[in-house]
Amino acid sequence: MRFFLEVLISGLLSGVMYSLVALGFVLIYKASGVFNFAQGAMVYLAALAVVGCMEKGAPLWLAVLLAFGIMTLFGIATEKFVLRKLVNQPPIALFMATIGLAFFIEGLAPMVFGSDPRALDIGIVDEPIEAILNGWGMVISKFDLAAAAIAAVLVTTLALFFQYTRIGRALRAVADDHQAALSIGIPLQHIWAIVWGVAGFVALVAGMLWGARNGVQFALTFTALKALPVLIIGGFTSVPGAIVGGLIIGASEKLAEIYLPALMQSAFGGNFGGIEGWFPYVLALGFLLVRPEGLFGEKHIDRV
Amino acid sequence: MFAYRKPLLMTAAAFAMLSQVAAAEEQFFPIVSYRVGPYGANGQSFYGGFVDYLNYVNLKDGGINGVKLAWEECETEYNNAKGVECYERLKAKAKVSTGPLHVMSTGISYALIDKTAEDKLPLAMMGYGRTDAVDGSVFPYAFPLVTTYQMQASAIIKFIKDKEKGNLDGKKIVFLYHDSAYGKEPIVALQEEAKLNKFALTLIPVAHPGNEQSAQWLQIRQENPDYVVFWGWGVMNQTAIKAAQKVGFARDKMIGSWWAGSEEDTVPAGDAAKGYMAATWNVAGSDVPLIADIKKVVYGAGKGNLQDQAKLGTILYNRGVSAAVLSVEALRGAQEKYGKGKPVNGEQVRWAMENLNITDARLKEIGATDLLPPIKTSCADHEGSGMVKIQQWDGAKWVPVSGWIEGNKGLIHPLFKASAQQYAKEKGITPKDCAKES
């Protein structure tokens, strides 16, 4: 039982890390109705910007500020040079544009900041909490707990922002219909620039946490891989959904990784494992069959 | 209007002939490399070292017996399809004269192994690729030179056994591996070692890319093994080192493969990597005489391939230099047999690679003593060495903690032979008689 609990908690905490990346997707989706293929690349760019600035001698706080500035500028530039030309175009056109953007960032970021994998020390050690280890014999990482706290603050802030601010409401209107939003005077360009800036900030937080955990390197772009099942389960338009989806994916994939191989081995023979690579997608597929809009997503009804 | 046509055509023809003559006097190297993309940092160091050594031979000795080395690089981004595309692009030039092809990717090696044999161009797979190609009777053009995953795994077990005073009976070893062909290759060898040495072996795979390993490390904590033998690549390496720290597993009980043992793997893991060990078939350090001389000759002349000179002497840079050393030695051997001072073709280089004999004395002449182990290949043994060193990360650099350790050849090589024979049967290949080769 202790081991089961340990795996479950570790999975939930890993899920929070997935949620952080998924949040960026939700923001863009809410504002433009498009799945931002470049979100993983933005995580990479943000983390590289931090270590790049630190290598030039900036202390961590300044590097984070500068990286935030870079991500904001990037958001504004994306709106001006990519999205503005695509207003009122089908979502697939915007999606294709984000694919191009991903390749652009993946090429540009290492060119500017270097491609060597680097360590990022944000002052939180990834070690077990002694009291829990000694008292219950369970490994709960200080780093994972800190990441969960950061995610909780971020989600609460974003949820409040979308629910209760004028920009948040405008943003939801833009997501529903670009043209209708423009016709009632909502400044679409500003909204998009703001939302890409906020998505850049979320990418910065995710990039710093993932970078501190595994090193800052190209593989940060892969963090987006787990965001897709998180979004399918939580819903593409829901900030709390990204968190709940992340928790479900994190916990279920870890439990599956530990307990499924033995079952599969007794049923089919051979050596099984590496299940967490595909399990989240199978789970997401199941959700798509029974609840395509996800747990917290808006039900989309087309009238014909 | 057409008055100038004849002289123009004659001039063009003359230039074409001249350029052919010039090309004929050079020894061409097709370099199918990667310097950007997910593993670009690794490729930059490796191919930087490779090209620096070719430049070094040109600058220091004027080439090989007067034949200058030339090369063309094509970027694969570690993508199999692009690897094949690059190969096809460079093949025409390589058919005239060629150095061995180094793709530094198991996937690309597998994609090219049949093509290179068809085109009679030698494929070197130093520490990666199809390992049963050790059997040259079935794979005449493929060379898993120096050592293979299986021999490396066997050598790691030997190292652990020495640490345990020669007895592994009752010990527990976890094999944590990248769930791919690369990660699975050593399993059979480890299972054989487990039977022989009576230790308990637990296999734990990690799904690609390996940036999340908490379940695996909780399982390791539950198993409480004496050692973790670790076959990682890319981000999986730093993640494993950090995850070991998270569950409190001692890093000096964790021994990685040579693709989990470079600065690119330990530096991003920070302090967590201190004490971590890994196998290697080449040592790090810019104090190796050859590496120091490359710095003086090549970088002194402003012709260095690396922008960041801090990479000189790193594991992967020195590995690139080692790969180039073996390639150049093969070309020297081919010239000895087929005519000094002339470029050599794929078939001739193949012969030389199958008859390499790089002794300690020769390594000393090159300035590469201890950079890599001595190598002697044959038709029956395209590996030629099977030796590795174990190195340990001291927090700032890799330090060797063993001499050259040879894996259990008697146990491992029959596995290669059986696998190669099976491949020959499936493909309808008649293995050549190695006894008749000279």
XYZ file of C-alpha atoms in Angstrom:
742
model
C 0.000 0.000 0.000
C 2.823 2.381 0.876
C 4.419 1.756 -2.516
C 1.081 2.253 -4.293
C 0.623 5.604 -2.521
C 4.167 6.621 -3.316
C 3.643 5.892 -7.026
C 0.278 7.658 -6.998
C 1.627 10.832 -5.360
C 4.692 10.845 -7.583
C 2.398 10.492 -10.608
C 0.160 13.341 -9.481
C 3.192 15.571 -9.012
C 4.557 14.616 -12.442
C 1.122 15.399 -13.832
C 1.408 18.946 -12.527
C 4.516 19.357 -14.666
C 2.541 18.255 -17.736
C -0.249 20.650 -16.791
C 2.159 23.569 -16.807
C 2.917 22.939 -20.464
C -0.737 22.223 -21.281
C -1.750 25.596 -19.817
C 0.065 27.414 -22.603
C -1.908 25.458 -25.180
C -5.185 26.290 -23.438
C -4.439 30.026 -23.474
C -3.767 30.128 -27.194
C -6.697 27.859 -27.937
C -9.038 30.065 -25.958
C -7.914 33.125 -27.871
C -7.709 31.795 -31.390
C -9.324 28.368 -31.438
C -6.102 26.823 -32.660
C -3.849 24.138 -31.270
C -0.492 25.900 -30.929
C 2.020 23.402 -32.242
C 4.837 25.787 -31.237
C 4.144 25.665 -27.483
C 6.889 23.076 -26.828
C 9.337 25.183 -28.823
C 8.304 28.236 -26.768
C 9.140 26.330 -23.573
C 12.576 25.618 -25.051
C 13.086 29.229 -26.161
C 12.109 30.594 -22.747
C 14.437 28.274 -20.821
C 17.286 28.904 -23.267
C 16.767 32.636 -22.897
C 17.157 32.326 -19.114
C 20.396 30.291 -19.239
C 21.646 32.385 -22.154
C 21.226 35.599 -20.152
C 22.782 33.989 -17.066
C 25.823 32.979 -19.106
C 26.262 36.614 -20.071
C 26.514 37.403 -16.367
C 22.929 38.247 -15.424
C 21.729 36.988 -12.015
C 18.751 34.615 -12.053
C 16.105 37.275 -11.303
C 17.367 39.533 -14.062
C 17.675 36.635 -16.498
C 14.050 35.698 -15.784
C 12.933 39.292 -16.359
C 14.898 39.504 -19.600
C 13.516 36.149 -20.733
C 10.006 37.387 -19.974
C 10.758 40.453 -22.079
C 11.962 38.236 -24.902
C 8.838 36.069 -24.691
C 6.591 39.158 -24.702
C 8.370 40.562 -27.736
C 8.059 37.190 -29.343
C 4.302 37.211 -28.668
C 3.908 40.663 -30.185
C 6.002 39.692 -33.218
C 3.970 36.518 -33.702
C 0.773 38.538 -33.732
C 2.173 41.150 -36.089
C 3.955 38.965 -38.617
C 2.013 35.706 -38.498
C -1.462 35.934 -36.992
C -2.563 39.338 -38.297
C -2.410 38.012 -41.839
C -4.582 35.068 -40.904
C -7.548 36.747 -39.227
C -10.770 35.012 -40.193
C -8.942 32.188 -41.920
C -9.894 28.585 -41.157
C -8.281 27.182 -37.964
C -6.217 24.765 -40.033
C -4.376 27.740 -41.591
C -3.506 29.033 -38.120
C -2.472 25.546 -37.058
C -0.144 25.247 -40.053
C 1.310 28.644 -39.188
C 2.143 27.419 -35.679
C 3.922 24.388 -37.166
C 6.088 26.777 -39.153
C 6.620 28.848 -36.055
C 7.798 25.777 -34.122
C 10.476 24.998 -36.712
C 11.488 28.639 -36.793
C 11.983 28.766 -33.009
C 13.753 25.410 -32.894
C 16.277 26.734 -35.403
C 16.608 30.270 -34.112
C 16.792 29.685 -30.352
C 19.943 27.500 -30.336
C 21.513 29.775 -32.934
C 21.151 32.738 -30.567
C 21.708 31.080 -27.189
C 23.760 27.977 -28.092
C 22.655 24.355 -28.306
C 24.720 22.720 -25.545
C 22.614 21.126 -22.811
C 23.033 23.234 -19.672
C 22.071 23.056 -16.026
C 19.635 25.577 -14.572
C 19.769 26.081 -10.835
C 16.676 27.822 -9.492
C 17.553 27.114 -5.882
C 15.201 24.160 -5.281
C 16.975 20.821 -4.872
C 15.321 17.747 -6.367
C 15.735 15.624 -3.245
C 13.300 13.741 -1.002
C 11.756 15.535 1.981
C 13.582 14.031 4.955
C 10.639 14.180 7.384
C 8.329 12.237 5.023
C 11.086 9.806 4.124
C 11.908 9.091 7.770
C 8.319 9.170 9.038
C 6.437 7.259 6.302
C 9.278 5.826 4.249
C 7.994 7.617 1.177
C 9.924 9.631 -1.395
C 8.265 12.979 -2.041
C 10.500 15.445 -3.805
C 10.891 19.028 -2.572
C 11.175 20.126 -6.158
C 7.955 18.421 -7.248
C 6.062 19.957 -4.340
C 7.395 23.405 -5.175
C 6.388 22.901 -8.824
C 2.887 21.907 -7.702
C 2.608 25.058 -5.580
C 3.767 27.240 -8.475
C 1.259 25.559 -10.790
C -1.546 26.088 -8.279
C -0.799 29.827 -8.054
C -0.544 30.111 -11.826
C -3.811 28.288 -12.481
C -5.740 30.271 -9.876
C -4.463 33.537 -11.314
C -5.262 32.558 -14.892
C -8.707 31.189 -14.026
C -9.586 34.440 -12.235
C -8.155 36.456 -15.089
C -10.315 34.703 -17.689
C -13.431 34.726 -15.562
C -13.487 38.204 -14.118
C -11.467 40.618 -16.250
C -12.552 42.514 -19.354
C -9.602 41.111 -21.279
C -10.585 37.609 -20.225
C -14.121 38.083 -21.497
C -12.889 39.708 -24.703
C -10.574 36.806 -25.167
C -13.399 34.300 -24.936
C -15.405 36.331 -27.443
C -12.480 36.344 -29.878
C -12.154 32.587 -29.574
C -15.822 32.119 -30.446
C -15.824 34.231 -33.604
C -13.023 36.531 -34.820
C -15.239 38.553 -37.142
C -18.094 39.010 -34.664
C -15.625 40.091 -31.982
C -14.092 42.657 -34.358
C -17.540 43.963 -35.345
C -18.401 44.854 -31.749
C -15.118 46.681 -31.284
C -12.944 44.117 -29.517
C -9.332 44.867 -30.490
C -8.411 41.460 -31.820
C -4.763 42.339 -32.448
C -4.210 43.525 -28.876
C -5.975 40.514 -27.462
C -3.839 38.123 -29.473
C -0.640 39.940 -28.563
C -1.601 39.826 -24.875
C -2.524 36.189 -24.937
C 0.649 35.165 -26.756
C 2.589 37.173 -24.191
C 0.817 35.369 -21.330
C 1.376 32.013 -23.071
C 5.036 33.037 -23.308
C 5.077 33.661 -19.555
C 3.518 30.244 -18.899
C 6.132 28.731 -21.233
C 8.814 30.525 -19.216
C 7.578 29.030 -15.942
C 7.273 25.563 -17.500
C 10.671 25.904 -19.180
C 12.387 26.912 -15.945
C 10.877 24.050 -13.969
C 11.479 21.407 -16.646
C 14.914 22.899 -17.348
C 15.872 22.825 -13.676
C 14.670 19.247 -13.466
C 16.256 17.729 -16.595
C 18.624 20.371 -17.943
C 18.002 23.023 -20.566
C 18.220 21.369 -23.948
C 16.379 20.673 -27.169
C 14.403 17.865 -25.511
C 12.327 20.541 -23.747
C 10.368 20.702 -26.977
C 9.253 17.117 -26.259
C 7.405 18.273 -23.145
C 4.576 19.177 -25.497
C 4.099 15.488 -26.323
C 2.250 14.811 -23.080
C 0.228 18.008 -23.284
C -2.012 16.659 -26.042
C -3.604 13.825 -23.994
C -3.825 16.219 -21.026
C -5.824 18.649 -23.158
C -8.060 15.964 -24.629
C -8.948 14.786 -21.143
C -9.211 18.192 -19.470
C -10.711 20.045 -22.424
C -8.978 22.456 -24.778
C -10.683 25.515 -23.379
C -10.429 24.987 -19.640
C -7.605 26.217 -17.403
C -8.654 24.029 -14.439
C -9.175 21.231 -17.011
C -5.465 21.389 -17.879
C -4.633 20.747 -14.233
C -7.145 17.942 -13.746
C -6.129 16.372 -17.073
C -2.468 16.558 -16.044
C -3.182 14.907 -12.715
C -5.137 12.090 -14.387
C -2.439 11.490 -16.992
C 0.416 11.672 -14.482
C -1.152 9.325 -11.940
C -2.549 6.799 -14.415
C 0.607 6.504 -16.517
C 2.797 5.921 -13.448
C 0.434 3.315 -12.005
C 0.203 1.669 -15.432
C 3.992 1.669 -15.775
C 4.371 -0.123 -12.451
C 1.415 -2.517 -12.403
C 0.492 -3.290 -16.041
C 3.721 -5.036 -17.149
C 3.240 -7.876 -14.657
C -0.354 -8.375 -15.822
C 0.646 -8.261 -19.473
C 3.550 -10.602 -18.838
C 1.277 -13.189 -17.226
C -1.205 -12.861 -20.105
C 1.159 -12.755 -23.092
C 4.637 -13.706 -21.787
C 7.758 -11.660 -22.634
C 9.095 -8.465 -21.083
C 6.836 -5.399 -21.056
C 7.483 -1.865 -19.951
C 7.899 1.652 -21.284
C 4.116 1.774 -21.080
C 3.947 5.430 -20.120
C 5.032 6.276 -23.666
C 1.695 5.175 -25.140
C -0.689 4.802 -22.214
C -1.764 8.492 -22.022
C -2.738 8.439 -25.688
C -4.834 5.305 -25.292
C -6.527 6.890 -22.301
C -7.151 10.069 -24.295
C -8.600 7.981 -27.113
C -11.025 6.430 -24.645
C -12.070 9.909 -23.520
C -12.551 11.003 -27.118
C -14.999 8.155 -27.613
C -17.141 8.927 -24.594
C -16.581 12.637 -23.945
C -14.965 14.317 -26.969
C -15.017 17.813 -25.436
C -13.044 16.604 -22.408
C -14.016 16.840 -18.753
C -14.224 20.638 -18.606
C -14.321 21.641 -22.267
C -17.175 23.545 -23.845
C -19.593 21.406 -25.776
C -19.484 22.516 -29.399
C -22.823 22.464 -31.196
C -23.088 23.348 -34.869
C -26.538 24.334 -36.092
C -27.275 23.305 -39.641
C 26.240 33.887 -82.830
C 27.857 30.488 -82.576
C 31.438 31.659 -83.213
C 32.369 31.343 -79.536
C 30.681 28.020 -78.990
C 33.664 25.772 -79.853
C 36.294 27.567 -77.745
C 33.821 27.782 -74.886
C 33.085 24.085 -75.065
C 36.795 23.271 -75.225
C 37.501 25.502 -72.226
C 34.659 23.914 -70.275
C 35.916 20.442 -71.145
C 39.449 21.397 -70.081
C 38.164 22.710 -66.749
C 36.114 19.572 -66.232
C 39.184 17.412 -66.879
C 41.298 19.532 -64.563
C 38.751 19.345 -61.793
C 38.589 15.567 -62.246
C 42.353 15.325 -62.011
C 42.253 17.469 -58.868
C 39.466 15.309 -57.439
C 41.378 12.167 -58.348
C 44.342 13.337 -56.248
C 42.205 13.830 -53.188
C 40.785 11.240 -50.869
C 37.115 11.975 -50.418
C 35.205 11.549 -47.141
C 31.397 11.495 -47.292
C 30.356 12.912 -43.907
C 26.753 12.184 -43.029
C 26.503 14.249 -39.862
C 24.175 16.098 -37.532
C 24.947 19.406 -35.891
C 21.433 20.726 -35.370
C 18.244 19.162 -34.030
C 17.638 17.188 -30.850
C 21.143 15.745 -30.608
C 22.958 18.550 -32.398
C 25.216 19.330 -29.429
C 26.563 15.747 -29.467
C 27.112 15.887 -33.225
C 28.926 19.207 -33.042
C 31.559 17.764 -30.717
C 31.925 14.440 -32.539
C 32.071 15.774 -36.087
C 34.126 18.752 -34.920
C 36.773 16.308 -33.698
C 36.468 14.212 -36.852
C 36.966 17.116 -39.253
C 39.716 18.645 -37.092
C 41.768 15.456 -37.389
C 41.333 15.339 -41.177
C 42.498 18.948 -41.304
C 45.359 18.084 -38.975
C 46.578 15.311 -41.316
C 46.451 17.744 -44.237
C 48.233 20.531 -42.390
C 50.807 18.444 -40.548
C 51.650 15.738 -43.122
C 50.266 17.167 -46.350
C 47.663 14.380 -46.401
C 48.309 10.630 -46.562
C 51.474 10.015 -48.595
C 50.735 13.253 -50.438
C 47.026 12.520 -51.014
C 45.087 15.371 -49.471
C 41.902 14.632 -47.597
C 38.705 16.291 -48.796
C 35.211 15.986 -47.433
C 31.650 17.054 -47.881
C 29.189 17.198 -45.026
C 25.443 16.615 -45.201
C 23.084 17.360 -42.294
C 20.698 14.611 -41.132
C 19.337 16.131 -37.896
C 19.562 12.522 -36.605
C 16.687 11.635 -38.903
C 16.803 8.266 -40.672
C 15.135 9.457 -43.869
C 17.499 12.422 -44.130
C 20.420 10.079 -43.427
C 19.518 7.979 -46.461
C 19.002 11.128 -48.551
C 22.453 12.429 -47.558
C 24.033 9.098 -48.376
C 22.455 9.061 -51.825
C 23.637 12.609 -52.393
C 27.265 11.848 -51.512
C 27.430 8.380 -53.008
C 28.535 9.353 -56.502
C 31.659 11.111 -55.220
C 32.330 8.340 -52.693
C 32.366 5.743 -55.459
C 35.508 7.387 -56.884
C 37.378 7.437 -53.583
C 36.105 7.202 -50.063
C 36.913 7.139 -46.406
C 34.708 5.041 -44.127
C 31.220 6.435 -43.543
C 30.432 7.426 -39.927
C 26.771 8.270 -39.339
C 26.756 8.128 -35.500
C 23.190 6.845 -35.424
C 21.996 3.300 -34.986
C 18.828 4.068 -36.967
C 20.701 5.506 -39.955
C 23.214 2.637 -39.803
C 20.399 0.095 -40.026
C 18.901 2.027 -42.940
C 22.223 2.018 -44.809
C 23.699 -1.364 -43.994
C 22.350 -3.114 -47.115
C 22.800 -0.112 -49.409
C 26.466 0.371 -48.472
C 27.166 -3.321 -49.090
C 25.496 -3.062 -52.504
C 27.477 0.070 -53.361
C 30.694 -1.409 -51.929
C 31.233 1.491 -49.539
C 32.475 0.691 -46.009
C 30.207 1.687 -43.126
C 31.880 2.229 -39.744
C 29.659 1.913 -36.669
C 31.933 2.718 -33.772
C 30.042 1.970 -30.613
C 26.611 1.886 -32.263
C 24.716 0.234 -35.106
C 24.177 -3.417 -35.942
C 26.396 -5.342 -33.561
C 26.266 -8.790 -35.202
C 28.131 -7.159 -38.090
C 31.165 -8.179 -36.035
C 30.884 -11.294 -38.239
C 32.504 -10.081 -41.459
C 31.625 -13.261 -43.303
C 28.014 -12.024 -43.478
C 28.600 -8.250 -43.281
C 31.706 -7.558 -45.388
C 31.112 -3.791 -45.595
C 29.904 -3.071 -42.059
C 32.344 -2.494 -39.181
C 31.173 -2.130 -35.566
C 34.720 -1.094 -34.746
C 36.413 -0.967 -31.351
C 33.601 -2.405 -29.272
C 29.916 -3.253 -29.227
C 27.026 -2.798 -26.788
C 27.187 -6.443 -25.757
C 30.934 -6.443 -25.132
C 30.535 -3.168 -23.264
C 27.815 -4.652 -21.042
C 30.006 -7.649 -20.378
C 32.965 -5.379 -19.504
C 30.773 -3.384 -17.097
C 29.791 -6.622 -15.341
C 33.487 -7.529 -15.138
C 34.202 -4.151 -13.545
C 31.394 -4.621 -11.007
C 32.626 -8.135 -10.291
C 36.113 -6.798 -9.569
C 34.612 -4.237 -7.200
C 32.730 -7.039 -5.452
C 35.956 -9.009 -4.989
C 35.233 -11.421 -7.805
C 31.845 -12.642 -6.620
C 28.409 -11.516 -7.873
C 26.508 -14.460 -6.439
C 23.247 -13.192 -4.923
C 23.792 -9.586 -6.016
C 20.988 -7.607 -7.633
C 21.580 -5.595 -10.797
C 18.932 -3.495 -12.507
C 19.287 -2.810 -16.218
C 17.533 0.499 -16.930
C 17.335 1.027 -20.665
C 15.984 3.190 -23.472
C 13.094 1.177 -24.893
C 14.545 0.934 -28.406
C 16.849 -1.296 -30.442
C 19.808 0.517 -28.866
C 18.616 -0.151 -25.335
C 17.583 -3.751 -25.960
C 20.788 -4.896 -27.701
C 22.719 -5.781 -24.510
C 19.863 -7.677 -22.821
C 20.867 -11.111 -24.121
C 24.477 -10.499 -23.105
C 23.433 -9.422 -19.611
C 21.158 -12.432 -19.252
C 24.077 -14.693 -20.179
C 26.299 -12.883 -17.675
C 23.583 -13.233 -15.021
C 23.451 -17.000 -15.567
C 27.222 -17.273 -15.491
C 27.786 -15.068 -12.450
C 24.595 -15.949 -10.577
C 23.311 -12.410 -10.025
C 19.666 -11.390 -10.224
C 18.924 -9.203 -13.233
C 15.868 -6.928 -13.420
C 15.003 -5.234 -16.703
C 13.320 -1.825 -16.567
C 12.585 -0.025 -19.845
C 12.050 3.717 -20.243
C 9.849 5.039 -23.049
C 11.370 7.576 -25.466
C 12.419 10.354 -24.900
C 12.910 9.443 -21.246
C 12.285 12.890 -19.751
C 10.029 11.380 -17.078
C 11.327 8.442 -15.024
C 9.779 8.706 -11.585
C 7.919 5.372 -11.867
C 11.063 3.545 -12.925
C 13.143 4.980 -10.088
C 10.508 4.220 -7.495
C 10.609 0.657 -8.798
C 14.396 0.695 -8.478
C 14.067 1.961 -4.928
C 11.646 -0.882 -4.231
C 14.061 -3.426 -5.757
C 16.986 -1.978 -3.800
C 19.635 -3.252 -6.244
C 23.379 -3.270 -5.652
C 24.002 -1.600 -9.023
C 22.097 0.017 -11.863
C 23.507 -0.553 -15.341
C 22.106 2.219 -17.448
C 21.599 2.484 -21.233
C 20.376 6.013 -21.892
C 20.593 8.607 -24.656
C 19.997 12.342 -24.761
C 17.673 13.805 -22.148
C 17.127 10.353 -20.630
C 20.636 10.533 -19.152
C 20.273 13.713 -17.108
C 16.761 12.711 -16.097
C 18.018 9.375 -14.767
C 20.863 10.969 -12.821
C 18.518 13.514 -11.250
C 15.880 10.852 -10.556
C 18.526 8.698 -8.848
C 19.284 11.643 -6.598
C 15.563 12.079 -5.925
C 15.133 8.520 -4.643
C 18.484 8.564 -2.871
C 20.240 5.994 -5.062
C 24.044 6.364 -4.888
C 25.426 7.680 -8.156
C 28.627 5.662 -7.766
C 26.520 2.489 -8.007
C 25.180 3.591 -11.359
C 27.179 2.757 -14.495
C 26.082 4.113 -17.839
C 26.891 3.121 -21.402
C 29.227 5.242 -23.524
C 26.219 7.151 -24.891
C 25.420 8.142 -21.335
C 28.930 9.200 -20.449
C 29.811 12.545 -21.976
C 29.933 16.074 -20.591
C 26.644 16.724 -22.401
C 25.084 14.135 -20.062
C 26.566 15.205 -16.750
C 26.872 18.990 -16.896
C 23.088 19.580 -17.199
C 22.513 17.287 -14.207
C 24.617 19.603 -12.025
C 25.783 18.319 -8.638
C 23.558 15.247 -8.920
C 26.040 13.752 -11.403
C 28.994 13.720 -9.029
C 30.230 10.154 -8.581
C 28.247 8.797 -11.549
C 30.194 6.320 -13.680
C 30.057 5.367 -17.347
C 31.883 3.164 -19.810
C 33.884 4.701 -22.620
C 36.058 3.484 -25.465
C 37.966 6.758 -25.640
C 39.194 8.971 -22.861
C 38.559 12.673 -22.340
C 41.197 15.345 -21.855
C 42.974 17.962 -23.902
C 46.291 16.833 -22.434
C 46.363 13.768 -24.728
C 49.377 14.662 -26.963
C 47.389 14.337 -30.188
C 44.579 16.579 -28.956
C 47.081 19.174 -27.732
C 48.822 19.074 -31.121
C 45.519 19.453 -33.002
C 44.880 22.570 -30.961
C 48.314 23.919 -31.851
C 48.371 22.967 -35.543
C 44.731 23.285 -36.623
C 43.425 26.007 -34.332
C 46.789 27.795 -34.528
C 46.257 28.021 -38.288
C 42.721 29.296 -37.745
C 41.222 26.210 -39.396
C 39.500 24.661 -36.393
C 36.030 23.279 -36.939
C 34.635 24.204 -33.527
C 33.451 27.674 -32.677
C 33.577 26.836 -28.989
C 37.118 25.673 -28.236
C 36.042 24.620 -24.736
C 34.757 21.430 -26.378
C 38.296 20.387 -27.299
C 39.212 17.371 -25.196
C 35.643 16.493 -24.228
C 34.555 12.870 -24.518
C 32.630 13.315 -27.753
C 35.265 15.545 -29.369
C 37.950 12.981 -28.575
C 35.604 10.264 -29.881
C 35.352 12.113 -33.187
C 39.154 12.383 -33.319
C 39.433 8.651 -32.501
C 37.003 7.779 -35.299
C 39.043 9.881 -37.713
C 42.309 8.295 -36.512
C 40.955 4.815 -37.284
C 39.649 5.986 -40.670
C 42.981 7.546 -41.642
C 44.859 4.450 -40.471
C 42.568 2.347 -42.686
C 43.374 4.607 -45.650
C 47.095 4.268 -44.929
C 46.696 0.478 -44.874
C 44.793 0.549 -48.154
C 47.469 2.679 -49.773
C 50.188 0.301 -48.505
C 48.467 -2.566 -50.294
C 47.080 -0.894 -53.404
C 49.584 1.831 -54.145
C 51.079 4.625 -52.084
C 50.205 8.178 -52.998
C 46.933 7.262 -54.710
C 43.376 7.709 -53.512
C 41.661 4.423 -52.661
C 38.130 3.245 -53.326
C 35.494 1.561 -51.175
C 36.588 -2.022 -51.878
C 40.189 -1.195 -51.067
C 39.235 0.608 -47.847
C 37.048 -2.338 -46.892
C 40.069 -4.623 -47.148
C 42.111 -2.260 -44.998
C 39.409 -2.005 -42.351
C 39.301 -5.759 -42.176
C 43.060 -5.851 -41.681
C 43.591 -3.025 -39.232
C 46.386 -3.532 -36.750
C 46.792 -0.458 -34.580
C 49.205 -1.397 -31.847
C 50.190 0.528 -28.730
C 53.396 1.485 -30.547
C 51.420 2.934 -33.464
C 49.100 4.802 -31.096
C 52.186 6.285 -29.449
C 53.531 7.441 -32.829
C 50.249 9.211 -33.520
C 50.216 10.736 -30.043
C 47.076 8.812 -29.148
C 48.396 6.566 -26.378
C 45.460 5.529 -24.234
C 43.081 7.754 -26.209
C 41.578 4.523 -27.543
C 42.505 0.836 -27.160
C 44.725 -1.083 -29.601
C 42.733 -2.640 -32.445
C 43.275 -5.675 -34.623
C 40.483 -6.631 -36.984
C 39.920 -9.635 -39.223
C 37.202 -11.073 -41.435
C 35.803 -12.977 -38.454
C 36.155 -10.016 -36.083
C 35.093 -6.603 -37.389
C 35.117 -5.283 -33.839
C 38.837 -5.627 -33.283
C 39.065 -4.801 -29.608
C 36.049 -5.175 -27.310
C 37.648 -3.034 -24.622
C 36.317 -0.126 -22.579
C 37.423 1.943 -19.616
C 35.162 2.950 -16.767
C 35.251 6.661 -15.980
C 33.750 8.684 -13.167
C 32.409 12.243 -13.138
C 34.161 14.208 -10.390
C 31.829 17.176 -10.649
C 33.882 18.942 -13.315
C 35.451 16.313 -15.553
C 35.566 12.616 -16.418
C 38.324 10.685 -14.681
C 39.193 7.094 -15.711
C 38.846 4.703 -12.765
C 39.910 1.531 -14.557
C 42.333 0.352 -17.211
C 41.074 -1.134 -20.483
C 38.616 -3.929 -19.652
C 37.767 -6.545 -22.239
C 34.282 -8.053 -22.256
C 33.854 -11.818 -22.174
C 34.554 -12.570 -25.837
C 34.040 -16.311 -25.410
C 30.527 -15.651 -24.143
C 29.502 -12.760 -26.402
C 30.998 -13.412 -29.842
C 29.128 -16.699 -30.384
C 25.919 -14.675 -29.888
C 26.969 -12.376 -32.748
C 27.849 -15.349 -34.932
C 24.455 -16.990 -34.342
C 22.586 -13.752 -35.024
C 24.598 -13.022 -38.194
C 24.035 -16.544 -39.521
C 20.306 -16.148 -38.913
C 20.384 -12.831 -40.815
C 22.249 -14.507 -43.695
C 19.614 -17.221 -43.825
C 16.750 -14.722 -43.883
C 18.392 -12.593 -46.590
C 19.686 -15.502 -48.669
C 23.320 -14.403 -48.209
C 26.048 -17.006 -48.587
C 28.626 -16.187 -45.892
C 32.135 -15.936 -47.241
C 34.844 -18.222 -45.967
C 36.967 -16.122 -43.627
C 39.746 -18.743 -43.735
C 40.354 -17.791 -47.374
C 40.599 -14.044 -46.675
C 43.986 -12.355 -46.479
